[in-house]
Amino acid sequence: MTTTLEPLEPSEPLEPALSVRQVLTLERVLAGEPEVVAGAGQLDRSVRWVHVAEAPDVGVMLSGGEMVLTTGVLLAGDEEKQAEYIRSLHRAEAAAVVLGLGRAFPAPPDVMRRAAERCGLPLVVLHRPFPFAELTEEVQSRLVRRKFAAVSLSEAVRTALTGLITAGAPLQRLLDEVASHSACPVVVTNLAHRVLATAGERSAVDDVLRDWERIARQAGGSEGDGWIRAELGGRGERWGQIVLCGYRGDTATGRLLADRAAEALVLHRMLGGNSAHTWEEQSAQSLLTDLVSGVVPARQLLPRARAAGLPVNRRAFVPLVVRDGEPAQLERVLRMLGLSGVVAELADGVTAVLLSLARDQNAGVLAANFAARVRSESGAARTVVAAADARTAWDDVPAGLREAQHVADAVADSAAALDLPAVVRLRDVHLRGLIRLLRDDPHVQSFAERELDGLLCGADGDLLAVLRTYLATGRNKSRTAQLHHVSRPALYRRLEAIQARLGVDLDDFEQAASVHIALLAHDAQQP
């Protein structure tokens, strides 16, 4: 079997090892007209060293990975020695053997060729005389340079990542640095193959995540096709792994990069007090924030959702937003109820929950069960669980999340005073929801300032709070007095002061409605 060899491109990057194929494409070697006569399928073996040897028992002097150069002068005329020579090199795990023709063999010896083919050992013959010393010098110098380049790369990566950690950089920044060195997608997962973070060119990352679970499990622990892994953990406990996906360089270089990255991630966790669970929260937060913002089309986020462990095929999605609920508590409730979902804090005190249900499940009942358990767990009367109707199309999820967020915002300031259902929906917020939508309109803002001017300019803030409760309870004086822990006569005096400052009669329905709308608009504009 003959293989044609092309010269190396001048721009080929240095790697810490040379393959047999690369050695054979060196300019000096091409001058000897090399021909691969056996073992052509093994030309990607790494060459650790080049050894010139004529002794028939050279195998005992090797330690593996050597390319052996010989003229075969001590093998000529003895076919048994020729076969044993090849077998001994195979046992010693030599990378290849190069036979110079002319001195002992005018043509490739069939015995050596057949033995090498059986052993899978590359056998190369040189058709023109060639000074072995030149090849040895060339390969050794290149190997030393590549080794030095590998050490330099290792130190450069370690220095860059350590500097980022010292500066307090987030996980994503570290992964971006690793991706810039590896030029391939980088994925961090937990032990269940759930994706916690990614880095790299967006389209390439999406290609990897599109069918992540199958790809990850199929690849297993091997490093074929450029999949390089390094374990994450410490003190005898593994908690994840970092994967270079489709790394195109030398495997040894990829393994070095993955190891340096793993060291940095473990250090980042130790110094920053982070944990794998925190990284899962960051992953969920990134996903849900992108969904809510609409900056990234929902279709492009589907691979990330699937890789994060959210069931997405033939599912119904229920968008929820919880105010005054802790993310850890909400995740615990999901586990207790056996529900699949993603939880992430969108802002201080505002947490999004995206439930993924089978389409034959009752979304309304399950959302109500979730809300009831959340309120029971938190014990807080102000906890609000807002929801949008279930979505069966993934593309409709962002609008659903924004609707749930709008509902939660609409009742945020008076949840305790309102008689709300367990799960608040758009139809439950009525006028309050409309005002929330119009809060940035200059006309609405001007109206609110004009109607409430008597209370907003230097007035006692307690009067504004009393007015808010009085209108939210439907002008129920008893309930208002109870909520503010004052007697009814004291409440009457405060209501009289409010009416005097505003110049209105709160017993008049239209005037009370006008003040109520102005107050809703004022509250909607507050942080």
XYZ file of C-alpha atoms in Angstrom:
527
model
C 0.000 0.000 0.000
C 1.484 3.336 -1.050
C 0.575 6.738 0.403
C 1.371 10.055 -1.287
C 2.683 12.695 1.089
C 2.359 16.465 0.684
C 4.734 18.975 2.279
C 3.714 20.797 5.442
C 2.223 24.253 5.017
C 4.551 26.935 6.432
C 1.715 28.346 8.539
C 1.001 25.067 10.348
C 0.933 25.775 14.103
C 3.500 24.192 16.378
C 2.302 21.313 18.526
C 4.039 19.562 21.425
C 4.466 16.357 19.394
C 5.117 15.371 15.767
C 3.177 12.609 14.085
C 4.776 10.109 11.720
C 2.873 11.785 8.906
C 4.341 15.186 9.797
C 7.885 13.837 9.973
C 7.526 12.310 6.526
C 6.395 15.629 5.065
C 9.435 17.549 6.272
C 11.382 19.050 3.379
C 14.564 17.124 4.187
C 12.686 13.831 4.306
C 10.866 14.507 1.026
C 14.282 14.798 -0.610
C 14.747 11.080 0.123
C 11.506 10.215 -1.774
C 9.735 8.438 1.108
C 7.142 5.768 0.396
C 4.861 4.195 3.011
C 4.737 0.482 2.144
C 2.963 -0.790 5.302
C 0.931 0.521 8.233
C -0.439 3.523 6.317
C -3.409 3.667 8.684
C -1.118 4.425 11.650
C 0.628 7.526 10.346
C -0.909 9.757 13.021
C 1.127 8.095 15.764
C 3.181 10.533 17.836
C 6.952 10.515 17.413
C 8.645 11.021 20.760
C 12.214 10.627 19.484
C 14.267 9.528 16.470
C 16.710 6.650 16.922
C 19.303 5.421 14.380
C 20.006 1.711 14.927
C 21.288 -1.221 12.884
C 21.273 -3.840 15.658
C 18.718 -6.639 15.075
C 17.709 -6.516 18.758
C 17.152 -2.748 18.837
C 13.697 -3.276 20.377
C 15.147 -3.905 23.828
C 16.701 -0.429 23.787
C 13.470 1.433 23.078
C 10.894 2.828 25.480
C 8.095 3.609 23.020
C 7.263 6.355 20.552
C 10.580 6.248 18.668
C 10.971 6.472 14.907
C 13.767 4.014 14.088
C 16.048 4.690 11.109
C 18.027 1.804 9.584
C 19.772 0.663 6.393
C 19.130 -3.002 7.245
C 22.730 -4.060 6.626
C 22.575 -6.622 9.460
C 19.239 -8.012 8.250
C 20.019 -8.718 4.605
C 19.768 -12.374 3.614
C 17.972 -13.522 6.760
C 14.204 -13.381 6.433
C 13.630 -14.617 10.001
C 15.743 -11.757 11.375
C 13.845 -9.326 9.177
C 10.436 -10.486 10.534
C 11.671 -10.589 14.135
C 13.126 -7.080 13.745
C 9.668 -5.740 12.886
C 7.994 -7.748 15.664
C 10.474 -6.478 18.263
C 9.803 -2.877 17.241
C 6.080 -3.522 17.518
C 6.505 -4.984 21.023
C 8.570 -1.929 22.007
C 5.711 0.323 20.745
C 7.918 2.105 18.241
C 6.164 4.829 16.240
C 7.542 3.747 12.843
C 10.567 2.300 11.085
C 12.329 4.001 8.150
C 14.454 1.814 5.861
C 16.985 3.415 3.530
C 17.136 1.463 0.253
C 20.310 0.858 -1.718
C 22.890 -0.369 0.738
C 21.298 -3.677 1.813
C 17.941 -3.734 0.032
C 17.421 -2.454 -3.521
C 13.630 -2.710 -3.077
C 11.224 -2.941 -0.095
C 11.675 -6.443 1.418
C 8.414 -8.404 1.270
C 9.024 -10.147 4.583
C 9.398 -6.887 6.491
C 6.462 -5.334 4.632
C 4.123 -8.228 5.449
C 5.229 -8.350 9.093
C 4.757 -4.592 9.478
C 1.298 -4.737 7.900
C 0.267 -7.509 10.306
C 1.562 -5.527 13.292
C 0.136 -2.219 12.131
C 3.597 -0.664 12.281
C 4.303 2.049 9.670
C 7.165 0.927 7.424
C 8.666 3.661 5.249
C 11.347 3.230 2.627
C 13.583 5.987 1.229
C 14.310 5.587 -2.493
C 17.184 8.087 -2.533
C 20.270 8.102 -0.288
C 19.645 10.247 2.734
C 21.928 11.257 5.647
C 20.128 10.031 8.734
C 21.970 12.581 10.889
C 20.147 15.425 9.143
C 16.757 13.848 9.823
C 17.654 13.163 13.455
C 18.813 16.743 13.974
C 15.737 18.204 12.262
C 13.196 16.116 14.180
C 14.899 16.501 17.554
C 15.080 20.288 17.218
C 11.442 20.456 16.211
C 10.419 18.268 19.128
C 12.343 20.478 21.549
C 10.742 23.595 20.088
C 7.303 22.042 20.338
C 7.936 20.970 23.896
C 9.015 24.491 24.747
C 5.927 25.878 22.968
C 3.711 23.523 24.979
C 5.276 24.632 28.255
C 4.925 28.289 27.212
C 1.275 27.743 26.287
C 0.619 26.033 29.601
C 2.140 28.923 31.530
C 0.372 31.530 29.407
C -3.020 29.920 29.987
C -2.395 29.440 33.691
C -1.219 33.051 34.080
C -4.213 34.440 32.183
C -6.762 32.409 34.127
C -5.131 33.103 37.490
C -5.142 36.816 36.708
C -8.853 36.695 35.910
C -9.604 34.855 39.148
C -7.561 37.336 41.161
C -9.494 40.188 39.540
C -12.774 38.557 40.596
C -13.871 37.657 37.062
C -17.039 35.564 36.722
C -17.081 31.992 35.453
C -18.105 33.080 31.953
C -15.014 35.251 31.565
C -12.748 32.329 32.437
C -14.478 30.091 29.916
C -14.222 32.758 27.218
C -10.460 32.817 27.812
C -10.250 29.017 27.497
C -12.318 29.114 24.300
C -9.997 31.742 22.801
C -7.016 29.411 23.305
C -8.770 26.219 22.183
C -10.669 27.749 19.217
C -13.577 25.374 19.845
C -16.753 25.266 21.948
C -16.152 24.805 25.679
C -18.844 23.221 27.854
C -19.017 22.777 31.641
C -21.399 20.097 32.884
C -22.373 18.436 36.118
C -22.081 14.670 36.588
C -25.498 14.115 34.970
C -24.262 15.810 31.745
C -26.452 18.846 32.443
C -24.845 21.911 30.870
C -23.920 24.589 33.406
C -22.004 27.016 31.189
C -20.654 27.354 27.650
C -18.206 29.506 25.722
C -17.077 29.850 22.138
C -18.536 30.989 18.860
C -22.309 31.118 19.317
C -23.209 29.115 16.208
C -20.655 26.404 17.016
C -21.904 26.171 20.612
C -25.498 25.871 19.400
C -24.475 23.042 17.060
C -22.961 21.176 20.007
C -25.938 21.778 22.303
C -28.612 20.956 19.708
C -28.398 17.254 20.530
C -26.198 17.511 23.597
C -27.397 14.580 25.671
C -26.980 12.053 22.866
C -23.627 13.463 21.768
C -22.242 13.643 25.309
C -23.243 10.116 26.223
C -22.189 8.690 22.873
C -18.762 10.279 23.166
C -18.476 8.801 26.669
C -15.063 9.148 28.214
C -13.114 8.862 24.961
C -11.138 11.676 23.406
C -11.963 10.809 19.821
C -12.982 13.460 17.301
C -11.384 16.177 19.424
C -13.552 15.715 22.545
C -11.142 16.478 25.385
C -12.346 16.185 28.988
C -11.005 17.141 32.385
C -12.680 16.340 35.688
C -13.782 19.054 38.112
C -13.619 18.318 41.798
C -11.498 18.228 44.893
C -11.008 16.487 48.217
C -11.928 13.169 46.670
C -15.238 14.399 45.269
C -16.081 14.905 41.596
C -18.805 17.422 40.788
C -18.501 18.049 37.047
C -16.284 18.217 34.013
C -15.088 20.662 31.384
C -15.193 19.526 27.764
C -13.407 20.898 24.720
C -15.808 19.962 21.913
C -14.234 19.213 18.558
C -10.728 20.455 19.405
C -8.764 20.391 16.136
C -5.241 20.511 17.465
C -2.999 17.827 18.898
C -4.656 15.722 21.613
C -1.802 16.392 24.035
C -2.275 20.143 23.607
C -6.016 19.830 24.082
C -5.535 17.791 27.236
C -3.105 20.425 28.539
C -5.645 23.201 27.910
C -8.441 21.218 29.547
C -6.280 20.480 32.596
C -5.273 24.132 33.001
C -8.923 25.150 32.663
C -10.034 22.571 35.228
C -7.418 23.796 37.717
C -8.655 27.358 37.264
C -12.330 26.451 37.678
C -11.655 24.541 40.876
C -9.615 27.474 42.200
C -12.386 29.874 41.164
C -14.872 27.826 43.145
C -12.637 27.633 46.212
C -11.723 31.323 46.343
C -15.115 32.637 45.374
C -17.147 30.355 47.587
C -18.944 29.106 44.501
C -20.437 25.676 44.024
C -21.756 23.562 41.195
C -25.255 24.518 42.363
C -24.422 28.205 42.008
C -23.238 27.557 38.454
C -26.545 25.842 37.734
C -28.323 28.961 39.003
C -26.171 31.136 36.747
C -26.996 28.911 33.778
C -30.719 29.115 34.483
C -30.522 32.863 35.046
C -28.788 33.402 31.725
C -31.385 31.295 29.909
C -34.459 32.919 31.467
C -33.041 36.446 31.244
C -32.419 35.971 27.524
C -35.943 34.592 27.091
C -37.559 37.512 28.914
C -35.488 40.188 27.161
C -36.218 38.870 23.680
C -32.740 39.924 22.526
C -32.018 36.338 21.458
C -34.776 34.607 19.431
C -36.458 31.836 21.398
C -35.634 29.290 18.701
C -31.914 29.907 19.210
C -32.288 29.334 22.964
C -33.952 25.941 22.557
C -30.635 23.972 22.443
C -29.510 25.694 25.667
C -32.786 24.839 27.392
C -32.561 21.215 26.318
C -28.906 20.935 27.362
C -29.745 22.527 30.737
C -32.032 19.569 31.448
C -35.417 21.138 30.644
C -37.744 18.719 28.777
C -38.816 20.511 25.594
C -40.277 17.908 23.228
C -44.086 17.828 23.069
C -44.431 19.791 26.308
C -46.579 22.590 27.697
C -44.701 25.478 29.310
C -46.155 27.461 32.208
C -44.377 30.818 32.789
C -44.445 31.946 36.436
C -42.965 34.932 38.255
C -42.732 34.852 42.057
C -42.201 37.943 44.186
C -40.647 37.560 47.629
C -39.725 33.939 47.056
C -36.217 32.521 47.402
C -34.868 30.610 44.329
C -33.586 27.763 46.522
C -36.996 27.445 48.153
C -38.747 27.395 44.765
C -36.405 24.690 43.485
C -37.132 22.662 46.601
C -40.876 22.994 45.992
C -40.423 21.809 42.401
C -38.601 18.709 43.615
C -41.209 18.023 46.296
C -44.002 18.171 43.713
C -42.046 16.203 41.119
C -42.245 19.010 38.560
C -39.700 19.784 35.829
C -38.688 23.402 35.521
C -36.016 26.081 35.487
C -35.719 28.647 38.297
C -33.749 31.891 38.173
C -33.739 35.243 39.949
C -34.426 38.033 37.438
C -34.054 40.905 39.920
C -33.921 41.427 43.658
C -36.982 39.657 45.051
C -38.277 38.661 41.598
C -37.806 35.031 40.520
C -38.915 33.420 37.259
C -40.015 29.797 37.099
C -40.612 28.041 33.783
C -42.539 24.803 34.283
C -42.338 22.056 31.656
C -45.366 19.744 31.772
C -46.655 16.865 29.724
C -49.422 18.156 27.496
C -52.032 15.911 29.117
C -51.319 17.363 32.576
C -53.627 20.012 34.047
C -51.453 23.126 33.960
C -53.885 25.219 36.048
C -54.114 22.701 38.882
C -50.362 22.089 38.997
C -49.594 25.820 38.988
C -52.075 26.318 41.835
C -50.501 23.436 43.805
C -47.079 24.997 43.269
C -48.287 28.423 44.436
C -49.996 26.996 47.521
C -46.864 25.090 48.527
C -44.676 28.161 47.947
C -46.858 30.293 50.210
C -46.945 27.546 52.805
C -43.169 27.173 52.736
C -42.452 30.903 52.883
C -45.163 31.834 55.383
C -45.201 35.329 53.867
C -48.513 37.001 53.071
C -46.834 39.218 50.469
C -45.566 36.298 48.351
C -47.138 36.646 44.905
C -47.188 33.899 42.290
C -48.093 35.372 38.905
C -48.643 33.236 35.829
C -49.414 33.348 32.146
C -51.492 30.694 30.434
C -49.638 27.553 29.350
C -47.774 27.739 26.038
C -47.426 24.684 23.793
C -45.082 26.443 21.359
C -41.582 27.295 22.568
C -41.592 30.508 20.536
C -44.468 31.789 22.708
C -42.590 31.315 25.995
C -40.854 34.763 26.049
C -44.180 36.601 25.726
C -45.596 34.398 28.492
C -42.735 35.218 30.842
C -43.096 38.936 30.172
C -46.846 38.700 30.827
C -46.252 36.922 34.146
C -43.666 39.546 35.107
C -46.118 42.317 34.246
C -48.817 40.726 36.422
C -46.418 40.318 39.352
C -45.318 43.949 39.040
C -48.923 45.161 38.848
C -49.819 43.802 42.304
C -46.398 44.151 43.935
C -47.176 47.161 46.109
C -50.508 46.043 47.518
C -50.480 42.252 47.520
C -51.296 42.055 51.223
C -54.257 44.417 50.903
C -55.788 42.723 47.858
C -57.864 39.577 47.878
C -55.776 37.673 45.322
C -56.126 34.091 44.089
C -53.279 31.631 44.695
C -52.073 32.201 41.147
C -52.560 35.740 39.835
C -53.181 36.105 36.106
C -53.653 39.017 33.738
C -57.426 38.944 34.141
C -57.008 39.441 37.911
C -55.118 42.746 37.768
C -57.765 44.779 35.874
C -57.119 48.542 36.007
C -53.882 48.078 37.945
C -52.444 46.089 35.049
C -53.433 48.700 32.479
C -51.845 51.496 34.493
C -48.675 49.448 34.844
C -48.442 49.185 31.073
C -48.975 52.943 30.622
C -46.703 54.089 33.452
C -44.039 55.567 31.120
C -46.510 57.709 29.193
C -45.769 61.427 29.959
C -49.496 62.231 30.044
C -50.093 59.573 32.693
C -47.135 60.804 34.737
C -48.346 64.393 34.547
C -51.861 63.319 35.578
C -50.530 61.470 38.637
C -48.425 64.432 39.760
C -51.333 66.858 39.354
C -53.881 64.725 41.214
C -51.580 63.849 44.132
C -49.663 67.122 44.394
C -51.090 67.944 47.818
C -49.723 64.730 49.321
C -46.442 64.448 47.385
C -45.096 67.889 48.260
C -43.824 67.713 51.816
C -46.753 65.738 53.163
C -46.521 63.101 55.830
C -45.832 59.800 54.036
C -48.261 58.083 56.392
C -51.185 59.877 54.753
C -50.219 58.492 51.344
C -50.047 54.974 52.809
C -53.482 55.371 54.408
C -54.923 56.604 51.105
C -53.408 53.662 49.270
C -54.906 51.110 51.677
C -58.286 52.884 51.816
C -58.690 52.803 48.032
C -57.257 49.290 47.624
C -59.826 47.909 50.113
C -62.705 49.543 48.246
C -62.969 52.457 50.724
C -63.549 50.049 53.612
C -62.869 52.180 56.703
C -62.928 49.296 59.193
C -60.451 47.246 57.198
C -58.185 50.248 56.641
C -58.164 51.100 60.366
C -57.369 47.469 61.179
C -54.468 47.269 58.692
C -52.942 50.505 60.003
C -53.572 49.624 63.672
C -55.456 52.838 64.437
C -58.884 53.588 65.870
C -61.714 54.586 63.579
C -61.807 58.192 64.899
C -58.080 58.480 64.200
C -58.630 57.127 60.688
C -61.449 59.654 60.090
C -59.111 62.509 61.015
C -56.493 61.246 58.578
C -59.005 60.849 55.763
C -60.212 64.405 56.385
C -56.615 65.628 56.172
C -56.140 63.755 52.902
C -59.272 65.236 51.363
C -58.269 68.719 52.472
C -54.788 68.432 50.962
C -56.066 67.019 47.655
C -59.202 69.153 47.469
C -61.425 66.139 46.734
C -64.384 64.322 48.235
C -63.482 60.640 48.571
C -67.146 59.773 49.030
C -67.725 60.907 45.458
C -67.138 57.873 43.230
C -65.673 59.745 40.249
C -63.295 61.820 42.361
C -62.207 58.760 44.350
C -61.665 56.844 41.089
C -59.546 59.680 39.691
C -57.359 59.733 42.824
C -57.121 55.939 42.771
C -55.904 55.910 39.150
C -53.379 58.645 39.913
C -52.088 56.682 42.905
C -51.762 53.505 40.832
C -49.794 55.446 38.202
C -47.562 56.982 40.879
C -46.832 53.575 42.486
C -46.163 51.971 39.090
C -43.320 54.436 38.496
C -41.527 53.619 41.744
C -38.483 51.280 41.704
